[in-house]
PDB file of C-alpha atoms in Angstrom:
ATOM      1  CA  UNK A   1     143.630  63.460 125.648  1.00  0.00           C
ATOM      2  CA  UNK A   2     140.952  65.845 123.869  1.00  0.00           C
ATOM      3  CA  UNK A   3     141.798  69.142 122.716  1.00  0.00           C
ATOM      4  CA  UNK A   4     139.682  71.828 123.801  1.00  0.00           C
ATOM      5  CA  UNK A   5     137.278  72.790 121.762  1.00  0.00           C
ATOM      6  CA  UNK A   6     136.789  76.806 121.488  1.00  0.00           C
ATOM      7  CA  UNK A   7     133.341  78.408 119.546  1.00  0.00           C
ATOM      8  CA  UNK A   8     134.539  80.770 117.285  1.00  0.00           C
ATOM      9  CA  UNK A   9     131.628  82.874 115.649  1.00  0.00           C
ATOM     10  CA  UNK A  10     131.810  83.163 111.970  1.00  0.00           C
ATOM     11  CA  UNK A  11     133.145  86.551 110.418  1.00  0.00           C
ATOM     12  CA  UNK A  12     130.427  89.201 109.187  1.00  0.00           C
ATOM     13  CA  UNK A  13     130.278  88.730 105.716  1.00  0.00           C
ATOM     14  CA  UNK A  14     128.737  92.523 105.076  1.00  0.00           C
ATOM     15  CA  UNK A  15     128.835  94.657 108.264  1.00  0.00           C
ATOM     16  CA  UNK A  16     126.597  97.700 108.099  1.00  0.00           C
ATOM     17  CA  UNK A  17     128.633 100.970 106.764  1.00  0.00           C
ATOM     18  CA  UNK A  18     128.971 103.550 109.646  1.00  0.00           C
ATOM     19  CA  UNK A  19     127.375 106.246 107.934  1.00  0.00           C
ATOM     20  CA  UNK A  20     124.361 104.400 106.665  1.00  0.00           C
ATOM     21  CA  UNK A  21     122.385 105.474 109.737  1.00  0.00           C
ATOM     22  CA  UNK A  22     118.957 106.881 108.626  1.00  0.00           C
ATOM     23  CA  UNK A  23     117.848 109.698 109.747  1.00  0.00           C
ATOM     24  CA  UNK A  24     115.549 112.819 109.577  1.00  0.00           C
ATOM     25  CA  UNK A  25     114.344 116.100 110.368  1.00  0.00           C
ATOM     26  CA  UNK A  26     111.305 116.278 112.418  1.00  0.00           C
ATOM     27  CA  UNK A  27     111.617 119.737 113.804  1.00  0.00           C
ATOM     28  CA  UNK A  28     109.335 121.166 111.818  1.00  0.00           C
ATOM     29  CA  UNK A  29     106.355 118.177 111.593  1.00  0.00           C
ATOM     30  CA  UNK A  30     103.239 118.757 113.592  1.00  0.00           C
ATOM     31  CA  UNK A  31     101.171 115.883 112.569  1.00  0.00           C
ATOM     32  CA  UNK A  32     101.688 112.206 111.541  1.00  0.00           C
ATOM     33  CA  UNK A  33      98.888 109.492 110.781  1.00  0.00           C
ATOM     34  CA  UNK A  34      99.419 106.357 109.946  1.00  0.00           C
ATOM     35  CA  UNK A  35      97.661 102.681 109.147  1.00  0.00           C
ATOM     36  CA  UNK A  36      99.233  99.600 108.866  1.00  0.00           C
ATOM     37  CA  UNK A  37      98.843  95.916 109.513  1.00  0.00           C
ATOM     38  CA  UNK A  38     101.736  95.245 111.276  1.00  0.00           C
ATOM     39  CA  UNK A  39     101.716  91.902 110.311  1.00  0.00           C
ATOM     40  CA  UNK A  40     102.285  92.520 106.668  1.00  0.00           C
ATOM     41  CA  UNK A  41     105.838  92.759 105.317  1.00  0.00           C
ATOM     42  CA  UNK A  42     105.655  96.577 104.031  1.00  0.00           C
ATOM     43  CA  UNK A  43     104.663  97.461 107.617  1.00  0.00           C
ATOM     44  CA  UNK A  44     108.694  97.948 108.449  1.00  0.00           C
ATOM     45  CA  UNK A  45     108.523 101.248 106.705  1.00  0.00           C
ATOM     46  CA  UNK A  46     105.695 102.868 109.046  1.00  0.00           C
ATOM     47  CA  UNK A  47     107.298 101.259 111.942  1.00  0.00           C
ATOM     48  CA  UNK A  48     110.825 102.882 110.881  1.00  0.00           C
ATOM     49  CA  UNK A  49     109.323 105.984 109.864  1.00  0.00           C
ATOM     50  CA  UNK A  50     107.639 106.229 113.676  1.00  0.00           C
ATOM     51  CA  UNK A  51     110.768 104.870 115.801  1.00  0.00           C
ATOM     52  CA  UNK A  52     112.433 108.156 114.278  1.00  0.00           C
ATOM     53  CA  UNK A  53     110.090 110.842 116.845  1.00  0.00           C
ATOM     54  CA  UNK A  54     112.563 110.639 120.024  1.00  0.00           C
ATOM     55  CA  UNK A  55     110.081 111.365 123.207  1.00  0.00           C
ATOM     56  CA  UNK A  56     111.050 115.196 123.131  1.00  0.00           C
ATOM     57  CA  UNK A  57     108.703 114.859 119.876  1.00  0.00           C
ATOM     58  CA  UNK A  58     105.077 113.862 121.520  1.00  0.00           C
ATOM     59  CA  UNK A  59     105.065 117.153 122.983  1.00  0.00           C
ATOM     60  CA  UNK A  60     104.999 119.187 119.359  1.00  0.00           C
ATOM     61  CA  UNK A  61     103.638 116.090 117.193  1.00  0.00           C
ATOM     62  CA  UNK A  62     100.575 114.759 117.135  1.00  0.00           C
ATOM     63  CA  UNK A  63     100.264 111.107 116.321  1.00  0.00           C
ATOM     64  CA  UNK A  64      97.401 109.300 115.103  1.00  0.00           C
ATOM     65  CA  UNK A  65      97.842 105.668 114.544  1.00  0.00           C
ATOM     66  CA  UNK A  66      95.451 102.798 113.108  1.00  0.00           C
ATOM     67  CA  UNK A  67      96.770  98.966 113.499  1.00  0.00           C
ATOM     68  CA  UNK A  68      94.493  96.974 110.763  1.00  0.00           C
ATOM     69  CA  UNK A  69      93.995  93.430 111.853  1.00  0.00           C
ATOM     70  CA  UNK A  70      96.184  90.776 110.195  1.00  0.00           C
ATOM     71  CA  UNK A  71      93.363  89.410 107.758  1.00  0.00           C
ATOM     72  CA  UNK A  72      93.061  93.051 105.982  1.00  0.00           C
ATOM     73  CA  UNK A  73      94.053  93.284 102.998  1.00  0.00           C
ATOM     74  CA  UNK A  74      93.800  97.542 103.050  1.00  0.00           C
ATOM     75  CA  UNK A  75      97.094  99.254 101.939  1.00  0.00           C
ATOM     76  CA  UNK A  76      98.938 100.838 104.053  1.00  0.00           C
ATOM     77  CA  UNK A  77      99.154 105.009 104.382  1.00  0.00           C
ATOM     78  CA  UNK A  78     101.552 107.614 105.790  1.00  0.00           C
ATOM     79  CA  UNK A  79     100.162 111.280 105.887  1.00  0.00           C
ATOM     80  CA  UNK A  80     102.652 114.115 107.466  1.00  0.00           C
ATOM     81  CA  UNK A  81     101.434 117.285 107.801  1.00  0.00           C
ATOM     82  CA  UNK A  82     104.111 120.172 108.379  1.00  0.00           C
ATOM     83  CA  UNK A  83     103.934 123.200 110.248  1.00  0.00           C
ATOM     84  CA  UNK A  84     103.600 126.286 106.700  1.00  0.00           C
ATOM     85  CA  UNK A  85     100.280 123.438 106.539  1.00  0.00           C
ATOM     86  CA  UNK A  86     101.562 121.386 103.572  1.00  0.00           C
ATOM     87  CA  UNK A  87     100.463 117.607 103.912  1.00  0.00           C
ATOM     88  CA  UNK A  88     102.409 114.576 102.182  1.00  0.00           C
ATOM     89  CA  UNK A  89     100.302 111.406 101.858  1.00  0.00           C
ATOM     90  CA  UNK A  90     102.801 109.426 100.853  1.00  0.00           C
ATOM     91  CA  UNK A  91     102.571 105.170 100.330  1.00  0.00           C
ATOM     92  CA  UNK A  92     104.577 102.972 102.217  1.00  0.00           C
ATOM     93  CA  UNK A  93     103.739 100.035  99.585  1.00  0.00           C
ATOM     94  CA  UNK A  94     105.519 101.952  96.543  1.00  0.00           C
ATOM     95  CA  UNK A  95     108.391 104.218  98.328  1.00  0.00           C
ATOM     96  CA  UNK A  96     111.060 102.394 100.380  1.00  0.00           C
ATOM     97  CA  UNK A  97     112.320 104.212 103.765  1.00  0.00           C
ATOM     98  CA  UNK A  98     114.985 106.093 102.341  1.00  0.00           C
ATOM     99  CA  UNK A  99     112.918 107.635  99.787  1.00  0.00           C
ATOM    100  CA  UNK A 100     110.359 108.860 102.237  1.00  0.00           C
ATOM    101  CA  UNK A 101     112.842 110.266 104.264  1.00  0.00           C
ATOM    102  CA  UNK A 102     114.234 112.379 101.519  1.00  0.00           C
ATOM    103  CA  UNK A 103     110.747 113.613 100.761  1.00  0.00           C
ATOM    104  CA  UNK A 104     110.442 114.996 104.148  1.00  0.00           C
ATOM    105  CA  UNK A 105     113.663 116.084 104.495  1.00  0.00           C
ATOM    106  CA  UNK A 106     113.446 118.055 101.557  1.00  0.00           C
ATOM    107  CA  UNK A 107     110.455 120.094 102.673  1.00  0.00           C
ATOM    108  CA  UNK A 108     112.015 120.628 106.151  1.00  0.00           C
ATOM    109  CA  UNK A 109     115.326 121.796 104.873  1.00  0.00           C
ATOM    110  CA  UNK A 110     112.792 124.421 102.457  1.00  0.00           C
ATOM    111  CA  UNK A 111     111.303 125.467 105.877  1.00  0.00           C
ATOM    112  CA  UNK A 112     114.358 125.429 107.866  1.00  0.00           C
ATOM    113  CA  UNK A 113     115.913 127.965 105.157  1.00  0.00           C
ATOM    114  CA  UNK A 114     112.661 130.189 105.280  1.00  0.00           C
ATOM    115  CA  UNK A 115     113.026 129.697 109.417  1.00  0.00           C
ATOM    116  CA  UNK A 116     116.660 131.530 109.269  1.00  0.00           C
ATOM    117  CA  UNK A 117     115.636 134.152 106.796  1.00  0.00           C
ATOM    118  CA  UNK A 118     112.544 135.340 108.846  1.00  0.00           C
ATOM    119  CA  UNK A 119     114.803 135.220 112.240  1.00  0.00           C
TER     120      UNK A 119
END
């Protein structure tokens, strides 16, 4: 008589921390171009930094994307532009995700503070 067999799945060896969701402020962005070859392996960090605009977003952000064909060797760029009319053109290739998302949190907490003094 065979026992029965049963698939047990191995454990997770490092399961994601709960609060190591990314996220970011995008209240205050108006414009966001970008151009990447989505091929290329530093492409995750445009394609992150554009799955954060929820669809409530394409009504006050403008988006202007550029895919590069896979044989392009052209870096990749990220330029935000807020709504006080200060632009970041910041470079996917040096910066990892988290640091880019501290850069623009940092000027949208500065305009979220200037927002409640003015109100």
């Amino acid at each position: 008589m065979k026992p029965d067999l049963i698939y047990t799945p191995p454990p997770i060896l490092n399961p994601p921390h709960p609060k190591a969701q990314l996220s970011m402020i995008t209240r205050f962005i108006t414009d966001v171009s970008t151009t990447f070859n989505p091929f290329a392996k530093r492409a995750k960090i445009c394609r992150i930094f554009l799955s954060q605009f929820g669809p409530a977003t394409f009504r006050n952000v403008k988006f202007n994307t550029k895919l590069l064909p896979q044989t392009s060797t052209e870096p990749s760029v990220l330029k935000i532009k807020f709504q006080d009319g200060k632009e970041m053109d910041l470079d996917p290739e040096k910066l990892n995700i988290k640091d880019i998302f501290e850069e623009v949190d940092r000027h949208s907490r500065a305009l979220g503070r200037k927002a409640d003094l003015t109100s």
